[in-house]
Structure formats: C-alpha cells, structure tokens
PDB file of C-alpha atoms and ligand atoms in Angstrom:
ATOM      1  CA  MET A  84     -66.448-184.979-213.454  1.00  0.00           C
ATOM      2  CA  ASP A  85     -69.875-186.181-212.532  1.00  0.00           C
ATOM      3  CA  TYR A  86     -70.904-188.847-214.956  1.00  0.00           C
ATOM      4  CA  LYS A  87     -74.633-188.188-213.939  1.00  0.00           C
ATOM      5  CA  GLU A  88     -74.609-185.029-215.682  1.00  0.00           C
ATOM      6  CA  CYS A  89     -73.077-186.673-218.957  1.00  0.00           C
ATOM      7  CA  GLY A  90     -76.536-188.472-219.026  1.00  0.00           C
ATOM      8  CA  ALA A  91     -78.613-185.310-218.583  1.00  0.00           C
ATOM      9  CA  ARG A  92     -76.577-182.975-220.684  1.00  0.00           C
ATOM     10  CA  ALA A  93     -77.006-186.021-223.531  1.00  0.00           C
ATOM     11  CA  THR A  94     -80.901-186.050-223.079  1.00  0.00           C
ATOM     12  CA  ALA A  95     -81.180-182.630-223.205  1.00  0.00           C
ATOM     13  CA  LEU A  96     -79.201-182.073-226.370  1.00  0.00           C
ATOM     14  CA  ARG A  97     -80.784-185.161-227.978  1.00  0.00           C
ATOM     15  CA  ARG A  98     -84.146-183.849-227.474  1.00  0.00           C
ATOM     16  CA  GLN A  99     -83.323-180.383-229.008  1.00  0.00           C
ATOM     17  CA  LEU A 100     -81.731-181.767-231.724  1.00  0.00           C
ATOM     18  CA  GLU A 101     -84.538-184.300-232.592  1.00  0.00           C
ATOM     19  CA  SER A 102     -86.732-181.435-232.570  1.00  0.00           C
ATOM     20  CA  GLN A 103     -84.846-180.017-235.344  1.00  0.00           C
ATOM     21  CA  GLY A 104     -84.358-183.068-237.345  1.00  0.00           C
ATOM     22  CA  ALA A 105     -80.928-183.971-236.539  1.00  0.00           C
ATOM     23  CA  ARG A 106     -79.851-186.938-234.733  1.00  0.00           C
ATOM     24  CA  LEU A 107     -77.116-186.637-231.974  1.00  0.00           C
ATOM     25  CA  VAL A 108     -73.914-188.970-231.942  1.00  0.00           C
ATOM     26  CA  ALA A 109     -72.153-188.710-228.593  1.00  0.00           C
ATOM     27  CA  VAL A 110     -68.678-188.720-229.098  1.00  0.00           C
ATOM     28  CA  SER A 111     -67.110-190.678-226.235  1.00  0.00           C
ATOM     29  CA  LYS A 112     -63.097-190.891-227.314  1.00  0.00           C
ATOM     30  CA  PHE A 113     -61.216-190.616-224.525  1.00  0.00           C
ATOM     31  CA  HIS A 114     -63.751-190.885-222.097  1.00  0.00           C
ATOM     32  CA  PRO A 115     -64.423-193.942-219.468  1.00  0.00           C
ATOM     33  CA  THR A 116     -67.083-196.470-220.001  1.00  0.00           C
ATOM     34  CA  GLU A 117     -68.750-195.044-216.589  1.00  0.00           C
ATOM     35  CA  ALA A 118     -69.619-191.699-218.467  1.00  0.00           C
ATOM     36  CA  ILE A 119     -71.060-193.930-221.605  1.00  0.00           C
ATOM     37  CA  MET A 120     -73.021-195.756-219.624  1.00  0.00           C
ATOM     38  CA  SER A 121     -74.404-192.576-217.968  1.00  0.00           C
ATOM     39  CA  ALA A 122     -75.691-191.196-221.179  1.00  0.00           C
ATOM     40  CA  TYR A 123     -76.824-194.686-222.175  1.00  0.00           C
ATOM     41  CA  ASP A 124     -79.023-194.782-218.950  1.00  0.00           C
ATOM     42  CA  GLY A 125     -80.630-191.794-220.061  1.00  0.00           C
ATOM     43  CA  GLY A 126     -81.474-193.323-223.290  1.00  0.00           C
ATOM     44  CA  GLN A 127     -78.742-192.293-225.826  1.00  0.00           C
ATOM     45  CA  ARG A 128     -77.765-195.252-228.065  1.00  0.00           C
ATOM     46  CA  ASP A 129     -75.343-193.439-230.846  1.00  0.00           C
ATOM     47  CA  PHE A 130     -71.855-193.416-229.854  1.00  0.00           C
ATOM     48  CA  GLY A 131     -68.690-192.107-231.540  1.00  0.00           C
ATOM     49  CA  GLU A 132     -65.083-192.903-231.342  1.00  0.00           C
ATOM     50  CA  ASN A 133     -61.866-192.069-233.353  1.00  0.00           C
ATOM     51  CA  ARG A 134     -59.368-194.574-232.550  1.00  0.00           C
ATOM     52  CA  ALA A 135     -59.567-198.080-233.827  1.00  0.00           C
ATOM     53  CA  VAL A 136     -58.436-199.870-230.696  1.00  0.00           C
ATOM     54  CA  GLU A 137     -60.377-197.752-228.041  1.00  0.00           C
ATOM     55  CA  PHE A 138     -63.376-198.433-230.369  1.00  0.00           C
ATOM     56  CA  ALA A 139     -63.048-201.906-230.440  1.00  0.00           C
ATOM     57  CA  LYS A 140     -62.383-202.420-226.765  1.00  0.00           C
ATOM     58  CA  LYS A 141     -65.340-200.336-225.949  1.00  0.00           C
ATOM     59  CA  ALA A 142     -67.582-202.045-228.317  1.00  0.00           C
ATOM     60  CA  ARG A 143     -66.897-205.591-226.840  1.00  0.00           C
ATOM     61  CA  GLU A 144     -67.235-204.484-223.129  1.00  0.00           C
ATOM     62  CA  LEU A 145     -70.482-202.129-223.639  1.00  0.00           C
ATOM     63  CA  PRO A 146     -74.176-203.328-224.303  1.00  0.00           C
ATOM     64  CA  ASP A 147     -74.794-204.643-227.781  1.00  0.00           C
ATOM     65  CA  ASP A 148     -77.762-202.241-228.816  1.00  0.00           C
ATOM     66  CA  ILE A 149     -75.298-199.424-229.056  1.00  0.00           C
ATOM     67  CA  VAL A 150     -74.926-197.907-232.167  1.00  0.00           C
ATOM     68  CA  TRP A 151     -71.291-197.448-232.984  1.00  0.00           C
ATOM     69  CA  HIS A 152     -70.017-194.500-235.277  1.00  0.00           C
ATOM     70  CA  PHE A 153     -66.477-194.374-236.286  1.00  0.00           C
ATOM     71  CA  LEU A 154     -65.311-190.723-236.794  1.00  0.00           C
ATOM     72  CA  GLY A 155     -61.536-190.082-237.308  1.00  0.00           C
ATOM     73  CA  HIS A 156     -59.042-190.779-239.900  1.00  0.00           C
ATOM     74  CA  LEU A 157     -59.132-194.725-240.478  1.00  0.00           C
ATOM     75  CA  GLN A 158     -55.919-196.311-241.332  1.00  0.00           C
ATOM     76  CA  THR A 159     -56.308-199.184-243.746  1.00  0.00           C
ATOM     77  CA  ASN A 160     -54.783-201.730-241.529  1.00  0.00           C
ATOM     78  CA  LYS A 161     -57.537-201.106-238.535  1.00  0.00           C
ATOM     79  CA  VAL A 162     -60.212-201.343-240.759  1.00  0.00           C
ATOM     80  CA  ARG A 163     -60.532-205.449-239.769  1.00  0.00           C
ATOM     81  CA  MET A 164     -60.525-204.303-236.026  1.00  0.00           C
ATOM     82  CA  ILE A 165     -63.821-202.048-236.062  1.00  0.00           C
ATOM     83  CA  MET A 166     -65.560-203.845-238.936  1.00  0.00           C
ATOM     84  CA  PRO A 167     -67.694-206.399-236.606  1.00  0.00           C
ATOM     85  CA  HIS A 168     -69.089-203.443-234.650  1.00  0.00           C
ATOM     86  CA  VAL A 169     -69.370-200.395-236.494  1.00  0.00           C
ATOM     87  CA  SER A 170     -72.741-199.158-237.597  1.00  0.00           C
ATOM     88  CA  LEU A 171     -71.417-195.844-239.708  1.00  0.00           C
ATOM     89  CA  ILE A 172     -68.217-195.080-240.639  1.00  0.00           C
ATOM     90  CA  HIS A 173     -68.069-191.192-241.287  1.00  0.00           C
ATOM     91  CA  SER A 174     -64.545-190.768-242.378  1.00  0.00           C
ATOM     92  CA  VAL A 175     -63.960-192.570-245.660  1.00  0.00           C
ATOM     93  CA  ASP A 176     -61.303-189.967-247.320  1.00  0.00           C
ATOM     94  CA  SER A 177     -60.002-192.621-250.140  1.00  0.00           C
ATOM     95  CA  ASP A 178     -61.064-194.811-252.908  1.00  0.00           C
ATOM     96  CA  ARG A 179     -58.412-197.084-251.366  1.00  0.00           C
ATOM     97  CA  LEU A 180     -60.340-197.058-247.903  1.00  0.00           C
ATOM     98  CA  LEU A 181     -63.685-197.361-249.301  1.00  0.00           C
ATOM     99  CA  ARG A 182     -62.382-200.790-251.277  1.00  0.00           C
ATOM    100  CA  LEU A 183     -60.847-201.841-248.213  1.00  0.00           C
ATOM    101  CA  ILE A 184     -64.052-201.719-246.318  1.00  0.00           C
ATOM    102  CA  GLU A 185     -65.887-203.441-249.041  1.00  0.00           C
ATOM    103  CA  SER A 186     -63.338-206.428-248.785  1.00  0.00           C
ATOM    104  CA  GLU A 187     -63.566-206.539-244.994  1.00  0.00           C
ATOM    105  CA  ALA A 188     -67.355-206.406-245.062  1.00  0.00           C
ATOM    106  CA  ALA A 189     -67.563-209.133-247.745  1.00  0.00           C
ATOM    107  CA  ARG A 190     -65.015-211.392-245.707  1.00  0.00           C
ATOM    108  CA  ILE A 191     -67.244-211.546-242.500  1.00  0.00           C
ATOM    109  CA  GLY A 192     -70.476-211.367-244.532  1.00  0.00           C
ATOM    110  CA  ARG A 193     -72.059-207.821-243.642  1.00  0.00           C
ATOM    111  CA  THR A 194     -73.102-204.824-244.945  1.00  0.00           C
ATOM    112  CA  VAL A 195     -71.510-201.480-243.442  1.00  0.00           C
ATOM    113  CA  ASP A 196     -72.996-197.825-244.000  1.00  0.00           C
ATOM    114  CA  VAL A 197     -70.333-195.154-244.735  1.00  0.00           C
ATOM    115  CA  LEU A 198     -70.209-191.325-245.271  1.00  0.00           C
ATOM    116  CA  LEU A 199     -67.461-190.061-247.822  1.00  0.00           C
ATOM    117  CA  GLN A 200     -65.647-187.152-245.914  1.00  0.00           C
ATOM    118  CA  VAL A 201     -65.702-183.748-247.675  1.00  0.00           C
ATOM    119  CA  HIS A 202     -62.615-181.367-246.631  1.00  0.00           C
ATOM    120  CA  VAL A 203     -63.675-177.628-246.717  1.00  0.00           C
ATOM    121  CA  ALA A 204     -62.043-176.103-243.924  1.00  0.00           C
ATOM    122  CA  ARG A 205     -59.765-173.656-244.732  1.00  0.00           C
ATOM    123  CA  GLU A 206     -56.884-174.292-242.436  1.00  0.00           C
ATOM    124  CA  GLU A 207     -54.345-176.963-241.482  1.00  0.00           C
ATOM    125  CA  THR A 208     -54.507-179.981-243.604  1.00  0.00           C
ATOM    126  CA  LYS A 209     -57.677-182.164-242.838  1.00  0.00           C
ATOM    127  CA  PHE A 210     -58.517-185.540-244.415  1.00  0.00           C
ATOM    128  CA  GLY A 211     -61.408-185.660-246.989  1.00  0.00           C
ATOM    129  CA  PHE A 212     -62.282-185.295-250.514  1.00  0.00           C
ATOM    130  CA  THR A 213     -62.542-181.675-251.686  1.00  0.00           C
ATOM    131  CA  PRO A 214     -65.789-180.947-253.476  1.00  0.00           C
ATOM    132  CA  GLU A 215     -64.353-181.182-256.909  1.00  0.00           C
ATOM    133  CA  GLU A 216     -62.789-184.270-256.018  1.00  0.00           C
ATOM    134  CA  LEU A 217     -65.875-186.012-254.487  1.00  0.00           C
ATOM    135  CA  THR A 218     -68.045-184.588-257.423  1.00  0.00           C
ATOM    136  CA  GLU A 219     -65.506-186.670-260.066  1.00  0.00           C
ATOM    137  CA  TYR A 220     -65.049-189.746-257.943  1.00  0.00           C
ATOM    138  CA  VAL A 221     -68.839-190.269-257.297  1.00  0.00           C
ATOM    139  CA  LYS A 222     -69.417-190.321-261.087  1.00  0.00           C
ATOM    140  CA  GLU A 223     -67.278-193.626-261.363  1.00  0.00           C
ATOM    141  CA  LEU A 224     -68.131-195.239-258.058  1.00  0.00           C
ATOM    142  CA  PRO A 225     -66.998-198.848-257.936  1.00  0.00           C
ATOM    143  CA  GLN A 226     -69.410-201.682-257.419  1.00  0.00           C
ATOM    144  CA  LEU A 227     -69.637-202.358-253.791  1.00  0.00           C
ATOM    145  CA  PRO A 228     -72.284-204.661-252.564  1.00  0.00           C
ATOM    146  CA  HIS A 229     -71.286-205.054-249.099  1.00  0.00           C
ATOM    147  CA  VAL A 230     -71.169-201.064-248.460  1.00  0.00           C
ATOM    148  CA  ARG A 231     -74.024-198.438-248.613  1.00  0.00           C
ATOM    149  CA  ILE A 232     -73.048-194.665-249.031  1.00  0.00           C
ATOM    150  CA  ARG A 233     -75.325-192.860-246.905  1.00  0.00           C
ATOM    151  CA  GLY A 234     -74.119-189.574-247.590  1.00  0.00           C
ATOM    152  CA  LEU A 235     -71.424-186.702-246.394  1.00  0.00           C
ATOM    153  CA  MET A 236     -69.496-185.859-243.364  1.00  0.00           C
ATOM    154  CA  ALA A 237     -67.456-182.706-242.712  1.00  0.00           C
ATOM    155  CA  MET A 238     -65.647-180.256-240.311  1.00  0.00           C
ATOM    156  CA  ALA A 239     -65.909-176.269-240.650  1.00  0.00           C
ATOM    157  CA  SER A 240     -62.727-174.293-240.341  1.00  0.00           C
ATOM    158  CA  ASN A 241     -62.151-174.240-236.330  1.00  0.00           C
ATOM    159  CA  VAL A 242     -62.674-170.378-236.042  1.00  0.00           C
ATOM    160  CA  ASP A 243     -64.738-168.031-234.424  1.00  0.00           C
ATOM    161  CA  ASP A 244     -65.718-166.437-237.349  1.00  0.00           C
ATOM    162  CA  THR A 245     -69.638-167.648-237.581  1.00  0.00           C
ATOM    163  CA  GLU A 246     -69.695-166.274-241.322  1.00  0.00           C
ATOM    164  CA  ARG A 247     -66.965-168.535-242.212  1.00  0.00           C
ATOM    165  CA  VAL A 248     -68.180-171.670-240.395  1.00  0.00           C
ATOM    166  CA  THR A 249     -71.532-171.209-242.036  1.00  0.00           C
ATOM    167  CA  ASP A 250     -69.853-170.901-245.664  1.00  0.00           C
ATOM    168  CA  ASP A 251     -67.936-174.183-245.029  1.00  0.00           C
ATOM    169  CA  PHE A 252     -71.069-176.030-243.819  1.00  0.00           C
ATOM    170  CA  SER A 253     -73.296-174.381-246.704  1.00  0.00           C
ATOM    171  CA  ARG A 254     -70.749-175.408-249.166  1.00  0.00           C
ATOM    172  CA  VAL A 255     -70.941-179.214-247.967  1.00  0.00           C
ATOM    173  CA  ARG A 256     -74.680-178.709-248.257  1.00  0.00           C
ATOM    174  CA  GLN A 257     -74.418-177.537-251.889  1.00  0.00           C
ATOM    175  CA  VAL A 258     -72.327-180.744-252.691  1.00  0.00           C
ATOM    176  CA  TYR A 259     -74.851-182.989-250.782  1.00  0.00           C
ATOM    177  CA  ASP A 260     -77.789-181.458-252.690  1.00  0.00           C
ATOM    178  CA  GLN A 261     -75.986-181.699-256.081  1.00  0.00           C
ATOM    179  CA  LEU A 262     -75.023-185.269-255.338  1.00  0.00           C
ATOM    180  CA  ARG A 263     -78.679-186.470-254.343  1.00  0.00           C
ATOM    181  CA  GLN A 264     -80.156-184.760-257.519  1.00  0.00           C
ATOM    182  CA  GLY A 265     -77.351-185.973-259.609  1.00  0.00           C
ATOM    183  CA  ALA A 266     -74.910-188.832-259.432  1.00  0.00           C
ATOM    184  CA  MET A 267     -76.649-190.777-256.479  1.00  0.00           C
ATOM    185  CA  ALA A 268     -80.353-189.754-257.246  1.00  0.00           C
ATOM    186  CA  ALA A 269     -80.995-193.623-257.797  1.00  0.00           C
ATOM    187  CA  ASN A 270     -79.693-194.123-254.437  1.00  0.00           C
ATOM    188  CA  PRO A 271     -82.549-193.843-251.714  1.00  0.00           C
ATOM    189  CA  ASP A 272     -79.818-194.535-249.116  1.00  0.00           C
ATOM    190  CA  PHE A 273     -77.901-191.454-249.767  1.00  0.00           C
ATOM    191  CA  ASP A 274     -79.669-189.593-246.759  1.00  0.00           C
ATOM    192  CA  THR A 275     -77.197-188.355-244.219  1.00  0.00           C
ATOM    193  CA  LEU A 276     -75.365-185.261-243.792  1.00  0.00           C
ATOM    194  CA  SER A 277     -73.114-185.230-240.613  1.00  0.00           C
ATOM    195  CA  MET A 278     -71.912-181.976-239.826  1.00  0.00           C
ATOM    196  CA  GLY A 279     -71.651-179.815-236.299  1.00  0.00           C
ATOM    197  CA  MET A 280     -69.679-180.435-233.371  1.00  0.00           C
ATOM    198  CA  SER A 281     -70.011-178.877-229.774  1.00  0.00           C
ATOM    199  CA  HIS A 282     -68.982-175.447-230.665  1.00  0.00           C
ATOM    200  CA  ASP A 283     -70.658-175.263-233.985  1.00  0.00           C
ATOM    201  CA  TRP A 284     -73.794-177.422-234.302  1.00  0.00           C
ATOM    202  CA  PRO A 285     -76.307-174.712-234.250  1.00  0.00           C
ATOM    203  CA  LEU A 286     -74.858-173.382-237.493  1.00  0.00           C
ATOM    204  CA  ALA A 287     -74.624-176.896-238.908  1.00  0.00           C
ATOM    205  CA  VAL A 288     -77.974-177.943-238.425  1.00  0.00           C
ATOM    206  CA  ALA A 289     -79.381-174.520-239.715  1.00  0.00           C
ATOM    207  CA  GLN A 290     -77.414-175.664-242.868  1.00  0.00           C
ATOM    208  CA  GLY A 291     -79.273-178.739-242.944  1.00  0.00           C
ATOM    209  CA  SER A 292     -77.178-181.211-241.270  1.00  0.00           C
ATOM    210  CA  ASN A 293     -79.029-184.105-239.841  1.00  0.00           C
ATOM    211  CA  VAL A 294     -76.344-186.124-237.929  1.00  0.00           C
ATOM    212  CA  VAL A 295     -74.711-184.133-235.246  1.00  0.00           C
ATOM    213  CA  ARG A 296     -71.439-185.283-233.370  1.00  0.00           C
ATOM    214  CA  ILE A 297     -70.898-183.917-229.605  1.00  0.00           C
ATOM    215  CA  GLY A 298     -68.257-184.697-227.475  1.00  0.00           C
ATOM    216  CA  THR A 299     -67.213-181.810-225.038  1.00  0.00           C
ATOM    217  CA  ALA A 300     -70.626-180.564-224.515  1.00  0.00           C
ATOM    218  CA  ILE A 301     -71.709-183.786-222.971  1.00  0.00           C
ATOM    219  CA  PHE A 302     -68.584-185.389-221.669  1.00  0.00           C
ATOM    220  CA  GLY A 303     -66.080-182.241-220.790  1.00  0.00           C
ATOM    221  CA  GLU A 304     -62.845-181.653-221.831  1.00  0.00           C
ATOM    222  CA  ARG A 305     -60.851-184.856-222.985  1.00  0.00           C
ATOM    223  CA  GLU A 306     -57.705-185.556-221.557  1.00  0.00           C
ATOM    224  CA  TYR A 307     -54.794-186.288-224.021  1.00  0.00           C
TER     225      TYR A 307
HETATM  226  C1  PLP B 573     -63.733-185.303-231.431  1.00  0.00           C
HETATM  227  C2  PLP B 573     -64.526-185.326-232.613  1.00  0.00           C
HETATM  228  C3  PLP B 573     -65.945-184.843-232.587  1.00  0.00           C
HETATM  229  C4  PLP B 573     -66.575-184.216-231.078  1.00  0.00           C
HETATM  230  O1  PLP B 573     -65.971-182.856-231.104  1.00  0.00           O
HETATM  231  P1  PLP B 573     -66.587-181.945-229.864  1.00  0.00           P
HETATM  232  O2  PLP B 573     -65.681-180.795-230.035  1.00  0.00           O
HETATM  233  O3  PLP B 573     -65.876-182.606-228.587  1.00  0.00           O
HETATM  234  O4  PLP B 573     -67.789-181.893-229.721  1.00  0.00           O
HETATM  235  C5  PLP B 573     -66.868-184.557-233.822  1.00  0.00           C
HETATM  236  N1  PLP B 573     -66.082-185.074-234.759  1.00  0.00           N
HETATM  237  C6  PLP B 573     -64.883-185.672-235.213  1.00  0.00           C
HETATM  238  C7  PLP B 573     -64.648-186.153-236.296  1.00  0.00           C
HETATM  239  C8  PLP B 573     -64.254-185.504-234.074  1.00  0.00           C
HETATM  240  O5  PLP B 573     -62.893-186.385-234.233  1.00  0.00           O
END
C-alpha cells in the first residue's frame, strides 16, 4: 500500500462530504501510523478507531490536534483507557456504559461527547438500542454533567440492496428528528447523525447523515 494515496483519497472525500454538509471521520483501525500521518498531512484531523488498546496507543503517539473518535463496541472495563483522548464516542449502547462514561469523565475532570447507537440492521446481532428502546430511554435520561449526548450513530444492513439500506438510514433519521423535536428539544448539542461507511455513505448522506465514517475507501483493505 502506498500511503501517499491515503492522503489524497482522504482529502478528496473530505471535500466532497463537506460540500454536502457532512464531516469525514477517517477510520484508521488496523492501519499503521504512517497511513494516518499521510491523511493528516493532507489536512485530515478526525480519525476513528474501534479497539481501546490500539486507540490509546495511537492517540499517545500521534499529534495532539487529532480529534479521536471511538466507534466500536466499548467494553466497560476499557472506558478508562480511552477517556483521556477521546473526543466523540459513537457507540454508546447501554445505560450502564453511559453511566460509566459519566463517572470516568468526572474522575479526570473533563466532559465527553457521545452518540447513542441505534440498531436497525436486520441481520446478525449488532449492538445498540432499538428505535423503541431508545425512545423510552431518552424519556428518563439520568443526570450526566460530564457527558454531552450529541446525537445518534447507526449502521445499515450489510447488503447490496439499495432500497433496504436506504430504509434503514431513513428509520434512524426519523428517530433522530423525533428526538430533536421531542425529548431532546431542550438540548441544543443534539445535532449529530453518524451514518455511512465506505460502501454506503452516499445513501446515508442522502438520508441526512452529517458524520460519515470511512475506512477501506481511504486506507484500503484491513488485515485482521
Ligand atoms: C470499521 C468501521 C467503519 C468503517 O468501515 P469501512 O467499511 O472500512 O469504511 C465505520 N463504522 C464502524 C462502526 C466501524 O467499525
């Protein structure tokens, strides 16, 4: 892999997304710091990781002005590890996790932004609140002085069927709009809808996504 291409690809995607009102998170999981720095040198600042250990290591080693996003399922025993570095946690999928994020943020004296993850994909088990669970949950949100709930994150069904993917994104958009007009109306920070990956981001943006998480289309295939 020629890392120089990562920089050019990230820049092109970022400009394209910006012109459509969406922000690019470059998903660098499993890719080396050289790849990240190529995108960084092209002006990319938002990067996403989904494993706590890898996240913390990269955040310690790389420039301080990188805005770090955490994307994957976050185990409660890993919250402390990411807390000093993370700007936005996209994957809050339980009340327990949200309360733990609050207490860890309070412990180190900071405030952290989070998204609640919505489960709409109709295949295998994925993490997140169903739209119904979420609607109930936000009605009785606990007091969280060190957490700002910024919006929602979701993944669509991993299928080639454009209609079905669009339908998944559209359901999340509806929940997002309902919350903005209802339970979260008093919360001006609730402004973020994180949807779309390498293969489906145009469909997500068409449904109102304003944060897109792209890995493969920038950095190439991951080696697991
Ligand atoms: C890996 C990952 C992405 C990026 O996926 P690509 O298909 O490589 O663009 C986006 N969101 C989440 C939650 C991820 O784990």
